[in-house]
Coordinates of C-alpha atoms in Angstrom, one line a residue:
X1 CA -20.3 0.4 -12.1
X2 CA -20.5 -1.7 -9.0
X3 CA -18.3 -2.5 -6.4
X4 CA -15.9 -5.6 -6.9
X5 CA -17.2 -8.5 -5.5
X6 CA -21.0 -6.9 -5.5
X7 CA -24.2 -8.9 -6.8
X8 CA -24.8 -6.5 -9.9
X9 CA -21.0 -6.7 -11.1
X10 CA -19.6 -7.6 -14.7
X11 CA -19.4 -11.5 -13.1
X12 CA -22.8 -11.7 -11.7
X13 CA -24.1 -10.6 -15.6
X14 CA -21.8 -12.1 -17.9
X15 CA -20.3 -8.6 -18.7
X16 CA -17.2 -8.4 -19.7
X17 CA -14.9 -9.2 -15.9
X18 CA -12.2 -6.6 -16.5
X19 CA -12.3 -4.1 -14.0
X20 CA -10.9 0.0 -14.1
X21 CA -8.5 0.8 -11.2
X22 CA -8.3 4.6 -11.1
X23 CA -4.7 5.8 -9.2
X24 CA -5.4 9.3 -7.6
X25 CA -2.5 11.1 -6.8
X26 CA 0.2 8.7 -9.2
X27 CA 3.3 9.4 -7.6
X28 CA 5.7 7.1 -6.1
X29 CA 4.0 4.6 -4.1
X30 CA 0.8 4.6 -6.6
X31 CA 3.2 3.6 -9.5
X32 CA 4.8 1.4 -7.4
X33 CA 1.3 -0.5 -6.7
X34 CA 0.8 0.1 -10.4
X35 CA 4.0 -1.7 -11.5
X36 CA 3.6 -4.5 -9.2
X37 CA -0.2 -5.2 -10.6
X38 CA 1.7 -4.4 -14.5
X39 CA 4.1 -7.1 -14.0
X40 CA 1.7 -10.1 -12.6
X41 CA -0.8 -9.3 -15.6
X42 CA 2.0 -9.2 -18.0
X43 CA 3.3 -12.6 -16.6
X44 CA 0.0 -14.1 -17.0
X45 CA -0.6 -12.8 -20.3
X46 CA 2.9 -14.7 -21.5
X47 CA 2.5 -17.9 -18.9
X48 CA -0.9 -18.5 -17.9
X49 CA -1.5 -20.0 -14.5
X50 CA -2.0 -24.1 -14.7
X51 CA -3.3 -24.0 -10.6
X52 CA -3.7 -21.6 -8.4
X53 CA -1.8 -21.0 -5.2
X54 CA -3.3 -21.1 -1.9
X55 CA -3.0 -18.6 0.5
X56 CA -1.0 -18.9 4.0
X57 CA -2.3 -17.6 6.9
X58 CA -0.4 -16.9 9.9
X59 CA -1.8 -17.3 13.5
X60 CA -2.7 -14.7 16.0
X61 CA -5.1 -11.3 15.3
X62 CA -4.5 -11.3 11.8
X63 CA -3.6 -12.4 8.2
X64 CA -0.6 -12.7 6.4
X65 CA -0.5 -14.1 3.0
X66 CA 2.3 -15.0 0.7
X67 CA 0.4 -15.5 -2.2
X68 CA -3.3 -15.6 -3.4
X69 CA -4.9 -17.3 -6.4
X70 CA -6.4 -15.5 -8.9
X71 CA -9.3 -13.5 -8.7
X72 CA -11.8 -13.7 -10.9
X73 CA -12.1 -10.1 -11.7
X74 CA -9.2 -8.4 -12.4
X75 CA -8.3 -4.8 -13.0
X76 CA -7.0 -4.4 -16.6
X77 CA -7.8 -0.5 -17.1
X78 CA -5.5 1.8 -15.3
X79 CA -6.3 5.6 -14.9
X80 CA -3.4 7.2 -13.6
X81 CA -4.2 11.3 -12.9
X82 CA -1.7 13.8 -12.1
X83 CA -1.9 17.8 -11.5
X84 CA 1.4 18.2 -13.4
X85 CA 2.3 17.2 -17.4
X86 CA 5.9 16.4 -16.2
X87 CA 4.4 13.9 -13.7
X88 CA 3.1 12.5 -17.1
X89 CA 6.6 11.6 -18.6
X90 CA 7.9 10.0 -15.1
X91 CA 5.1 7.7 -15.2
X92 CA 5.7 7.1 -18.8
X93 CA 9.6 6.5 -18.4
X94 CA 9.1 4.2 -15.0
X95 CA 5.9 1.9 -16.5
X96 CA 8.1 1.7 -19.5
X97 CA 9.7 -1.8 -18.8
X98 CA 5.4 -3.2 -19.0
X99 CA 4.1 -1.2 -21.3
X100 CA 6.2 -0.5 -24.1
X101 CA 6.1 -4.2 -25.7
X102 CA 2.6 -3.6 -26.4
X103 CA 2.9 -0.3 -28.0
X104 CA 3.2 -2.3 -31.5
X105 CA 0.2 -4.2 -30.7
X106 CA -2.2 -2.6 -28.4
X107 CA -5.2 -5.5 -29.1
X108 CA -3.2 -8.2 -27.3
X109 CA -2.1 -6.4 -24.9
X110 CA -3.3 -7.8 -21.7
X111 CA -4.1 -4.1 -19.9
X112 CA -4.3 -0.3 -20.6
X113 CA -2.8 2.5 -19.1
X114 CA -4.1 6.1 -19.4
X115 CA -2.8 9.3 -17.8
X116 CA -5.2 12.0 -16.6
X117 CA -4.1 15.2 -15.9
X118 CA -6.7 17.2 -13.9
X119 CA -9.3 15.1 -14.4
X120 CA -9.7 13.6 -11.2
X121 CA -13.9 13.7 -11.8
X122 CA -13.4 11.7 -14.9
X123 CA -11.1 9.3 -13.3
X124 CA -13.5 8.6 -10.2
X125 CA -16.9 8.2 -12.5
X126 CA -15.0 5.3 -14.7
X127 CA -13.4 3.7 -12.5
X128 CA -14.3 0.2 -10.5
X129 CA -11.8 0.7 -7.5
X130 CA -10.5 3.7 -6.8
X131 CA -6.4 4.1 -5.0
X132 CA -6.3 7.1 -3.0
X133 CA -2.6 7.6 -3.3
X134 CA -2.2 11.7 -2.9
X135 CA -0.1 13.3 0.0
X136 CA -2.6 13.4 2.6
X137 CA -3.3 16.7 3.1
X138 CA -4.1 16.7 -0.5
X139 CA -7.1 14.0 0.0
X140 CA -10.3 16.9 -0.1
X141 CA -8.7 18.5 -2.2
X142 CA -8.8 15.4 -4.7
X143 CA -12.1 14.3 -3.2
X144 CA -13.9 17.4 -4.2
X145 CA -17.8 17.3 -4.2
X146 CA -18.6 18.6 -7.7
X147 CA -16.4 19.5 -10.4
X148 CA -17.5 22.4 -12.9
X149 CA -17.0 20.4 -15.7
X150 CA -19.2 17.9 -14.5
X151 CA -22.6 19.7 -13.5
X152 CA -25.1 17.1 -13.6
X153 CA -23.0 15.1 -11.0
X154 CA -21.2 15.0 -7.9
X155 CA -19.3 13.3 -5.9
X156 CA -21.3 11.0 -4.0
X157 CA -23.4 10.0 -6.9
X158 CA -20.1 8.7 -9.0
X159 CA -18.5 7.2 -6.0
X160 CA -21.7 5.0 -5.4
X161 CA -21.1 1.2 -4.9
X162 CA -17.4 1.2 -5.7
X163 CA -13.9 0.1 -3.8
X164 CA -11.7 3.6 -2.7
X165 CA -8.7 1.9 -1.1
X166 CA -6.9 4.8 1.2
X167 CA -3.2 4.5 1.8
X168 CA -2.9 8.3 3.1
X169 CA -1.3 7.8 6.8
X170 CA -2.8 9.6 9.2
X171 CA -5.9 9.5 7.1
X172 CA -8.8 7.6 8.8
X173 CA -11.6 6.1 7.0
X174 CA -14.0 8.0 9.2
X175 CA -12.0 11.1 8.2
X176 CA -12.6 10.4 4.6
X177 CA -16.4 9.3 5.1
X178 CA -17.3 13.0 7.0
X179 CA -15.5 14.5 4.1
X180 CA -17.4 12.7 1.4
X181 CA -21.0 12.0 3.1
X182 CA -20.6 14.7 6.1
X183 CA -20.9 11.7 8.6
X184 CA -19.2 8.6 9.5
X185 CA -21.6 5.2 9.5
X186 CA -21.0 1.7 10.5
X187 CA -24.4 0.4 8.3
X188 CA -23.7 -1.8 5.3
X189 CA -22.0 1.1 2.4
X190 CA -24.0 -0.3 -0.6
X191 CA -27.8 0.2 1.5
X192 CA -27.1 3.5 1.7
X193 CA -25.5 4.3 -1.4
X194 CA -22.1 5.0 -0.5
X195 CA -18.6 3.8 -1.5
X196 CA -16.7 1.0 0.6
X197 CA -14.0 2.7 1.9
X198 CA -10.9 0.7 3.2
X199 CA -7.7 1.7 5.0
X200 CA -4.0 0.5 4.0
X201 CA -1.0 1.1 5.0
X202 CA 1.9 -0.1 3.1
X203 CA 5.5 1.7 2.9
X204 CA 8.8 2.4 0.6
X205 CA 9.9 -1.0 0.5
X206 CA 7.0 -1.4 -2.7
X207 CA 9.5 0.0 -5.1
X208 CA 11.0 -3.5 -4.9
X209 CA 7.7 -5.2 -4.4
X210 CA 9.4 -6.0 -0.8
X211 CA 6.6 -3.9 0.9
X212 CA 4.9 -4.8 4.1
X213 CA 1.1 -3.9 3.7
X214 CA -1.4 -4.2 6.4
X215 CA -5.2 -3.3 5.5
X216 CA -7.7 -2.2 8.2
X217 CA -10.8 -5.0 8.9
X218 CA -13.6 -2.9 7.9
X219 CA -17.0 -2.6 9.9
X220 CA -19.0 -4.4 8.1
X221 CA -16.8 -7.0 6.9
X222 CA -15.8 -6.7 3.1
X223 CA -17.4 -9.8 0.7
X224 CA -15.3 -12.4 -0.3
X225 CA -14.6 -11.7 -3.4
X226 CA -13.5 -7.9 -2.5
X227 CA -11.7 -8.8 0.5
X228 CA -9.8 -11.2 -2.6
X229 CA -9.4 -8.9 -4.7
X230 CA -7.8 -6.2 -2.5
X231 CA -5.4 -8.6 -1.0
X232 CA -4.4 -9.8 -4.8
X233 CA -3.2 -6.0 -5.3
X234 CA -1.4 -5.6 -2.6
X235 CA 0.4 -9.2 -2.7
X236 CA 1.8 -7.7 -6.0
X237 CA 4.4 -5.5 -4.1
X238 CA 5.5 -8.0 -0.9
X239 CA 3.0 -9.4 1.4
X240 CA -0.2 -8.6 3.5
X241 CA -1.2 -8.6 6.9
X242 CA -5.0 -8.0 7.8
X243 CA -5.2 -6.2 11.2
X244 CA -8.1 -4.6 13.2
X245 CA -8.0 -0.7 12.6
X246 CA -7.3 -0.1 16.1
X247 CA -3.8 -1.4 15.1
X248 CA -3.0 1.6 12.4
X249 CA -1.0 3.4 14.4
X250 CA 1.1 0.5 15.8
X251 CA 1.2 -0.4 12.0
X252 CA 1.8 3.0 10.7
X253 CA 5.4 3.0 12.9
X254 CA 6.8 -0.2 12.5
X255 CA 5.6 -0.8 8.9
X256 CA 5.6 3.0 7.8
X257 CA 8.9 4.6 9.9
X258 CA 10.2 1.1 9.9
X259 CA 12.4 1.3 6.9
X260 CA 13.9 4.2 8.5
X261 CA 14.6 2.4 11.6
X262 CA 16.1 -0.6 9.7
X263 CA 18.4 2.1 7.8
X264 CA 19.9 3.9 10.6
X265 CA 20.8 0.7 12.3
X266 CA 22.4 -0.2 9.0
X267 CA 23.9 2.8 9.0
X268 CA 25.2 1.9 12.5
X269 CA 26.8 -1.4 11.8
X270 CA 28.5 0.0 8.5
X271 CA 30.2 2.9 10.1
X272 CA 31.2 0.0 12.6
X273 CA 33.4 -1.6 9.9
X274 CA 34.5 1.8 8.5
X275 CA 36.3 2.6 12.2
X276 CA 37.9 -0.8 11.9
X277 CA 39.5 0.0 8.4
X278 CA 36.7 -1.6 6.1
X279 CA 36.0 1.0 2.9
X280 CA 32.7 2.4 2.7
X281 CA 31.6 1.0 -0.2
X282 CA 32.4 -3.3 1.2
X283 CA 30.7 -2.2 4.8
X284 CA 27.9 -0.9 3.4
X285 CA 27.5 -4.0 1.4
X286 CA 28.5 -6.1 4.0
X287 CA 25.3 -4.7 6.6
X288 CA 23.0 -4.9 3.9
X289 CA 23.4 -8.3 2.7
X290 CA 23.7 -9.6 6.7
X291 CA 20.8 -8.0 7.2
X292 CA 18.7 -8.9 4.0
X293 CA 20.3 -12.5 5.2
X294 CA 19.1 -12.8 9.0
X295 CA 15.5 -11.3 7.8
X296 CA 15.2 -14.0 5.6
X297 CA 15.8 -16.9 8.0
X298 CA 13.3 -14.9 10.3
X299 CA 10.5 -15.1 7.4
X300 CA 11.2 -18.5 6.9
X301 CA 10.5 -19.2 10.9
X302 CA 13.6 -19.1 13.3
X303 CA 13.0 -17.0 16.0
X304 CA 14.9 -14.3 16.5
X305 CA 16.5 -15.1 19.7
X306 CA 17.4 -18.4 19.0
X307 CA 18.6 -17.0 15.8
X308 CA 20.9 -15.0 18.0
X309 CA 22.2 -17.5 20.4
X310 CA 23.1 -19.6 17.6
X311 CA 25.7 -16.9 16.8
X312 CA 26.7 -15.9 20.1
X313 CA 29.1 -18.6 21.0
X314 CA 30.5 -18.8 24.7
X315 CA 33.5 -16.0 25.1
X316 CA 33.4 -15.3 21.7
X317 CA 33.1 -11.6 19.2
X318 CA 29.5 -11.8 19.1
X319 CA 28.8 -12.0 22.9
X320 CA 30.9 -9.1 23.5
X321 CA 29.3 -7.3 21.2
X322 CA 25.7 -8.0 21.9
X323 CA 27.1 -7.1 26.1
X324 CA 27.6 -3.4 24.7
X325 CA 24.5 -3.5 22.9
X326 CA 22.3 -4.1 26.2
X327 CA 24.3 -1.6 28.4
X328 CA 23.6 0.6 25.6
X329 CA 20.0 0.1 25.7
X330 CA 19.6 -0.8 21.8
X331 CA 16.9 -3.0 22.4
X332 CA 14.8 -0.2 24.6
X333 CA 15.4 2.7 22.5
X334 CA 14.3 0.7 19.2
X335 CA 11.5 -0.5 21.2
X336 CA 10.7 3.2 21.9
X337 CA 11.1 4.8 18.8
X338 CA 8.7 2.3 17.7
X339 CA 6.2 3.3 20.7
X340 CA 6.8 7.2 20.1
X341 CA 5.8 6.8 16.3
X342 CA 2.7 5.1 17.0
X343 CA 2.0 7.8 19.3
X344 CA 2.6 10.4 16.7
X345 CA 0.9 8.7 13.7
X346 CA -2.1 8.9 16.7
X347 CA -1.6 12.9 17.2
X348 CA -1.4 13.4 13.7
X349 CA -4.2 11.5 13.1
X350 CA -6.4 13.6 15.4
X351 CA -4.8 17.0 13.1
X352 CA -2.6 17.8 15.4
X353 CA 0.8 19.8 14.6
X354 CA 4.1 19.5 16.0
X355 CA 3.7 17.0 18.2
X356 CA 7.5 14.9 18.4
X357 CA 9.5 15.7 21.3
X358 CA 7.0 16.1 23.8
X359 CA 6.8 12.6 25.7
X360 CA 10.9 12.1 26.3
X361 CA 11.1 12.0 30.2
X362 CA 8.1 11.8 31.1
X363 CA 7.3 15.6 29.8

């Protein structure tokens, strides 16, 4: 099988245009990304599209798109693998709510999904695009070169001319191209025979398709078609930035270890409202919806700080509260925490250990 989006895919010759997504390492985030993709094939199945929807893009470095249009290859054959049987049920129990109305009727249904347990080898030589979805330490593991119940292949020869997708943090795709070929290259993947390998980082917020992803801009650029594709996946669980890979790390800590940022200042504002005699239950609710409220005039383009001032009225609550804010230095420290991740998710990236709580003062 060919890569997405290549010259001697199922659309160039009139083969059939499904495509098989294999999901290495299904755990939480890969059946997240799996439910997302469920959902929107399940929708189109029951109301087919009438016209597509453009894509938005924002300005700046990158990409950000609310929605895509259709591609016209789409994955309809899931391979989820697993190491564990009980892993088995849990995917089971949480694709439930897209699978089981087909269970009656399996020929109309408008995708399949098959769990693999141990057969990572299998997995990789059907598949069209392969997620890469394991803890990362895991990933050579996963990735091994031959498999004894494979002899007359290995891995470089099944992984020919397809899509792996990474979203291992910490995980490079040079990392993942010495593992696999014993060398990192910058040539076109498909002259020399390789896979197209492409970073992504998304986070927790995909188990309410609310995630931020950001993908890496590979070197060469991806096709058209592929680049398509891969940002039709990921649209499935929130929306999609495309960023230069220098950016990972910077990505990796406000997208990644953002959600718990965003927490422990929710955290902050509730306990605010316990001291002054709110139950726990209404503050919580209270920071939470305030919150979900204020991002959502942000996404929909007021700026922040005019956002702000709006609030902050002349003598009033707000302004005394944002005046103990500052002299706290809220705004800094966030700032920071941000900066400090980044420069982790960089140490880490490099394999090194133990490597938080060296940088405070200067140390």
């Amino acid at each position: 099988m060919s890569a997405p989006g290549h010259e001697n895919s199922g659309a160039a010759t009139g083969e059939d245009k499904s495509l098989t997504m294999t999901v290495l390492g299904c755990g939480t985030m890969g059946i997240a990304i799996l439910s997302g993709i469920l959902a929107s094939l399940d929708e189109i199945h029951n109301n087919p599209p009438s016209s597509p929807a453009p894509a938005s893009a924002s300005s700046g470095g990158g990409t950000t798109t609310d929605d895509v249009e259709l591609p016209p290859q789409l994955p309809r054959r899931f391979l989820a693998c697993i190491r564990r049987p009980e892993s088995a049920k849990r995917i089971e129990n949480e694709l439930a709510p897209y699978t089981s109305k087909y269970q009656q009727d399996t020929k109309s249904a408008p995708f399949t999904v098959e769990t693999l347990i141990g057969k990572n080898f299998d997995a990789i030589d059907r598949a069209d695009i392969i997620l890469l979805a394991c803890k990362p330490y895991m990933f050579r593991d996963i990735l091994a070169p031959e498999d004894p119940d494979y002899p007359a292949k290995n891995l470089r020869e099944i992984l020919t001319g397809k899509l792996l997708i990474s979203i291992l943090p910490g995980v490079s795709v040079p990392q993942i191209e010495e593992h696999i070929y014993g060398s990192h290259s910058t040539r076109d993947p498909i002259a020399e025979n390789r896979c197209r390998i492409v970073q992504v980082m998304t986070n927790t917020c995909s188990r309410i398709r609310e995630a931020t992803t950001v993908i890496a801009t590979p070197e060469p650029a991806l096709s058209p078609p592929t680049q398509h594709l891969l940002t039709w996946i990921f649209t499935r669980i929130g929306l999609v930035t495309t960023l230069p890979a220098s950016s990972f790390n910077a990505s990796t800590a406000l997208c990644g270890s953002g959600p718990a940022f965003v927490a422990l200042v929710l955290e902050a504002l509730a306990d605010g409202g316990v001291a002054m005699g709110l139950p726990r239950e209404a503050a919580q609710m209270m920071a939470a919806q305030t919150m979900r409220g204020t991002t959502g005039m942000v996404l929909g383009g007021e700026h922040p700080a005019l956002l702000r001032d709006k609030v902050a009225t002349p003598g009033g609550c707000t302004m005394g509260g944002l005046c103990v804010l500052e002299e706290g230095r809220v705004r800094g420290s966030v700032s920071r925490a941000v900066r400090e991740a980044a420069v982790v998710a960089g140490e880490l990236g490099k394999g090194r250990a133990g490597v938080n709580g060296t940088r405070w003062g200067g140390s």
